[in-house]
Tab-separated table of C-alpha atoms in Angstrom:
chain	number	residue	atom	x	y	z
A	745	UNK	CA	54.210	-18.217	-85.371
A	746	UNK	CA	51.750	-17.714	-82.447
A	747	UNK	CA	48.903	-15.392	-82.910
A	748	UNK	CA	48.304	-12.799	-80.263
A	749	UNK	CA	44.835	-13.455	-79.097
A	750	UNK	CA	42.582	-10.788	-77.571
A	751	UNK	CA	42.206	-10.533	-73.867
A	752	UNK	CA	39.025	-10.009	-71.841
A	753	UNK	CA	40.306	-6.444	-71.138
A	754	UNK	CA	40.719	-5.731	-74.902
A	755	UNK	CA	37.337	-7.401	-75.605
A	756	UNK	CA	35.535	-5.185	-73.204
A	757	UNK	CA	37.473	-2.042	-74.154
A	758	UNK	CA	36.501	-2.810	-77.818
A	759	UNK	CA	32.812	-3.225	-76.835
A	760	UNK	CA	32.382	0.187	-75.060
A	761	UNK	CA	30.083	2.779	-76.632
A	762	UNK	CA	26.700	3.082	-78.130
A	763	UNK	CA	25.273	0.300	-80.298
A	764	UNK	CA	22.097	-0.056	-82.364
A	765	UNK	CA	20.795	-3.623	-81.976
A	766	UNK	CA	18.688	-5.665	-84.241
A	767	UNK	CA	17.548	-8.942	-82.670
A	768	UNK	CA	15.515	-11.882	-83.707
A	769	UNK	CA	14.437	-14.257	-80.891
A	770	UNK	CA	12.849	-17.622	-81.712
A	771	UNK	CA	10.813	-19.188	-78.864
A	772	UNK	CA	10.753	-22.821	-79.803
A	773	UNK	CA	8.433	-23.687	-76.876
A	774	UNK	CA	5.671	-21.356	-78.139
A	775	UNK	CA	6.635	-21.494	-81.851
A	776	UNK	CA	6.785	-17.733	-81.977
A	777	UNK	CA	9.297	-15.173	-83.259
A	778	UNK	CA	10.081	-11.843	-81.604
A	779	UNK	CA	11.985	-9.057	-83.462
A	780	UNK	CA	13.281	-6.015	-81.597
A	781	UNK	CA	15.547	-2.993	-82.094
A	782	UNK	CA	17.452	-1.523	-79.305
A	783	UNK	CA	19.803	1.249	-78.385
A	784	UNK	CA	22.552	-0.240	-76.123
A	785	UNK	CA	25.069	1.706	-74.174
A	786	UNK	CA	28.062	-0.130	-72.706
A	787	UNK	CA	30.190	1.903	-70.188
A	788	UNK	CA	33.097	1.008	-67.995
A	789	UNK	CA	32.584	1.575	-64.362
A	790	UNK	CA	35.143	2.465	-61.637
A	791	UNK	CA	35.598	-0.382	-59.032
A	792	UNK	CA	34.577	2.340	-56.377
A	793	UNK	CA	31.199	2.700	-58.124
A	794	UNK	CA	28.292	2.290	-55.553
A	795	UNK	CA	26.527	-0.397	-57.834
A	796	UNK	CA	29.888	-2.393	-58.211
A	797	UNK	CA	30.583	-2.252	-54.529
A	798	UNK	CA	26.960	-3.519	-53.699
A	799	UNK	CA	27.314	-6.354	-56.212
A	800	UNK	CA	30.639	-7.449	-54.697
A	801	UNK	CA	29.199	-7.284	-51.228
A	802	UNK	CA	26.244	-9.638	-52.340
A	803	UNK	CA	28.840	-12.102	-53.376
A	804	UNK	CA	30.987	-11.676	-50.300
A	805	UNK	CA	33.900	-10.419	-52.504
A	806	UNK	CA	36.236	-7.426	-52.042
A	807	UNK	CA	37.419	-5.140	-54.716
A	808	UNK	CA	40.570	-6.022	-56.814
A	809	UNK	CA	42.472	-4.244	-59.499
A	810	UNK	CA	41.889	-7.220	-61.817
A	811	UNK	CA	38.012	-6.867	-61.688
A	812	UNK	CA	36.469	-5.219	-64.780
A	813	UNK	CA	33.196	-3.570	-64.209
A	814	UNK	CA	30.748	-2.426	-66.892
A	815	UNK	CA	27.216	-1.253	-67.168
A	816	UNK	CA	24.937	-2.214	-70.048
A	817	UNK	CA	21.782	-0.201	-70.458
A	818	UNK	CA	19.218	-0.520	-73.259
A	819	UNK	CA	16.030	0.901	-74.709
A	820	UNK	CA	14.185	-1.683	-76.855
A	821	UNK	CA	11.087	-1.821	-79.000
A	822	UNK	CA	9.621	-5.237	-79.572
A	823	UNK	CA	7.002	-6.538	-81.985
A	824	UNK	CA	6.038	-9.260	-79.486
A	825	UNK	CA	2.513	-7.998	-78.989
A	826	UNK	CA	0.103	-6.222	-81.231
A	827	UNK	CA	1.013	-3.010	-79.561
A	828	UNK	CA	4.904	-2.671	-79.868
A	829	UNK	CA	6.368	-2.841	-76.336
A	830	UNK	CA	9.075	-0.350	-75.174
A	831	UNK	CA	11.426	-1.644	-72.583
A	832	UNK	CA	14.498	-0.158	-70.836
A	833	UNK	CA	16.808	-1.593	-68.275
A	834	UNK	CA	20.422	-1.654	-66.976
A	835	UNK	CA	22.617	-4.440	-65.961
A	836	UNK	CA	25.948	-4.296	-64.111
A	837	UNK	CA	28.486	-7.001	-64.943
A	838	UNK	CA	31.763	-7.713	-63.140
A	839	UNK	CA	34.362	-9.728	-65.114
A	840	UNK	CA	36.699	-11.583	-62.643
A	841	UNK	CA	39.467	-12.999	-64.735
A	842	UNK	CA	41.127	-16.330	-63.836
A	843	UNK	CA	43.664	-15.632	-66.683
A	844	UNK	CA	43.608	-13.660	-69.828
A	845	UNK	CA	41.096	-15.902	-71.560
A	846	UNK	CA	38.746	-17.317	-68.831
A	847	UNK	CA	36.975	-16.141	-65.778
A	848	UNK	CA	33.655	-15.558	-64.213
A	849	UNK	CA	31.002	-12.829	-64.685
A	850	UNK	CA	28.884	-11.576	-61.918
A	851	UNK	CA	25.545	-9.657	-62.762
A	852	UNK	CA	23.148	-7.820	-60.639
A	853	UNK	CA	20.335	-9.661	-62.512
A	854	UNK	CA	20.280	-12.300	-65.225
A	855	UNK	CA	18.949	-12.024	-68.648
A	856	UNK	CA	16.824	-15.221	-68.728
A	857	UNK	CA	15.846	-15.303	-65.102
A	858	UNK	CA	15.575	-12.144	-63.144
A	859	UNK	CA	18.064	-13.105	-60.321
A	860	UNK	CA	21.638	-12.300	-59.380
A	861	UNK	CA	23.555	-14.496	-61.703
A	862	UNK	CA	27.014	-16.169	-61.986
A	863	UNK	CA	28.516	-16.963	-65.423
A	864	UNK	CA	31.670	-18.489	-66.790
A	865	UNK	CA	33.415	-16.771	-69.767
A	866	UNK	CA	35.970	-17.868	-72.259
A	867	UNK	CA	37.587	-16.156	-75.235
A	868	UNK	CA	38.321	-18.788	-77.838
A	869	UNK	CA	41.024	-18.839	-80.513
A	870	UNK	CA	38.803	-16.962	-82.937
A	871	UNK	CA	38.425	-14.132	-80.481
A	872	UNK	CA	34.763	-14.934	-79.742
A	873	UNK	CA	33.585	-14.415	-76.194
A	874	UNK	CA	31.514	-17.342	-74.871
A	875	UNK	CA	29.379	-16.867	-71.649
A	876	UNK	CA	27.543	-19.693	-70.000
A	877	UNK	CA	25.003	-19.088	-67.190
A	878	UNK	CA	23.276	-21.686	-65.190
A	879	UNK	CA	20.093	-20.365	-63.661
A	880	UNK	CA	17.551	-22.197	-61.393
A	881	UNK	CA	15.623	-23.693	-64.284
A	882	UNK	CA	17.593	-22.883	-67.504
A	883	UNK	CA	21.006	-22.851	-69.043
A	884	UNK	CA	21.973	-19.872	-71.313
A	885	UNK	CA	25.030	-20.085	-73.681
A	886	UNK	CA	25.918	-16.909	-75.631
A	887	UNK	CA	28.629	-16.162	-78.199
A	888	UNK	CA	29.606	-12.569	-78.963
A	889	UNK	CA	32.002	-11.852	-81.876
A	890	UNK	CA	33.232	-8.776	-83.755
A	891	UNK	CA	32.711	-8.959	-87.500
A	892	UNK	CA	34.538	-5.597	-87.787
A	893	UNK	CA	35.530	-2.821	-85.362
A	894	UNK	CA	32.001	-1.453	-85.382
A	895	UNK	CA	29.885	-4.637	-86.002
A	896	UNK	CA	29.216	-7.245	-83.330
A	897	UNK	CA	27.223	-10.387	-83.654
A	898	UNK	CA	25.591	-12.285	-80.652
A	899	UNK	CA	24.134	-15.788	-80.678
A	900	UNK	CA	22.374	-17.326	-77.783
A	901	UNK	CA	20.696	-20.682	-76.967
A	902	UNK	CA	18.625	-21.207	-73.832
A	903	UNK	CA	17.957	-24.805	-72.667
A	904	UNK	CA	15.808	-26.414	-70.040
A	905	UNK	CA	18.179	-27.239	-67.202
A	906	UNK	CA	16.568	-30.508	-66.336
A	907	UNK	CA	16.048	-32.151	-69.761
A	908	UNK	CA	18.430	-29.969	-71.837
A	909	UNK	CA	15.533	-29.264	-74.384
A	910	UNK	CA	16.149	-26.018	-76.432
A	911	UNK	CA	13.676	-23.354	-75.350
A	912	UNK	CA	14.796	-20.322	-77.139
A	913	UNK	CA	17.441	-19.189	-79.669
A	914	UNK	CA	18.421	-15.695	-80.773
A	915	UNK	CA	20.565	-13.799	-83.074
A	916	UNK	CA	21.487	-10.153	-82.704
A	917	UNK	CA	23.479	-7.749	-84.946
A	918	UNK	CA	24.892	-4.764	-83.246
A	919	UNK	CA	26.147	-1.656	-85.101
A	920	UNK	CA	28.299	0.879	-83.312
A	921	UNK	CA	26.982	4.456	-83.472
A	922	UNK	CA	30.320	5.925	-84.586
A	923	UNK	CA	29.074	9.620	-84.291
A	924	UNK	CA	29.351	9.017	-80.369
A	925	UNK	CA	32.888	8.081	-80.428
A	926	UNK	CA	35.443	10.419	-78.806
A	927	UNK	CA	38.644	11.265	-80.654
C-alpha cells in the first residue's frame, strides 16, 4: 500500500495562521545561547500582490498558477542582550514547485544573510519540509515538521560555506493560536 504523502500546497495550507514561537539558538562560534519568543503570522498572498510581482521581476520570472506565495511576519522578544530586544519583520516567500515534493523558494531577503535568497526545498517521506539555502558565506539547512495539526517544530543548522564548520543551530517550537482560526 502506498502512503499518500503531503504536497507543498498542503504543507503551506496547513501552515497558514498565527503561531506562538519559542526558539533557542545556539551560537557555537561565540558559545552563546539566545532564547526568544515570537508571534508569527503566515498568510497566503495572491500572485498579483505587488510584493509578489516585484520579487518575480527581481528574478526575471513571470507569474504562473503553480507559484505559491506567502508572507511571514513576526514580532519577537529576545534575551540576547541584558535589555530584551524587540524585533519585527516580514518576509515574502515564493514556492516554485518542480513537482509535488521538490522545488525552489525565492525570498525577498534571507534569514541568515540579509539578501535576496534562493533555496531548494523537499518534502520527505515523513512529511518534513527541508529547505537549504546557500548564501554568500554560509549554508543554512532547515527542517520543519508538524507534530500535530497545531504544533510545528523547526530545526536549523548554519555552516560556514568555505570550511563547512557549524556556526549556529536552533530549535523552535510553534504552537498555533487556535482562537484566530476561521470556521
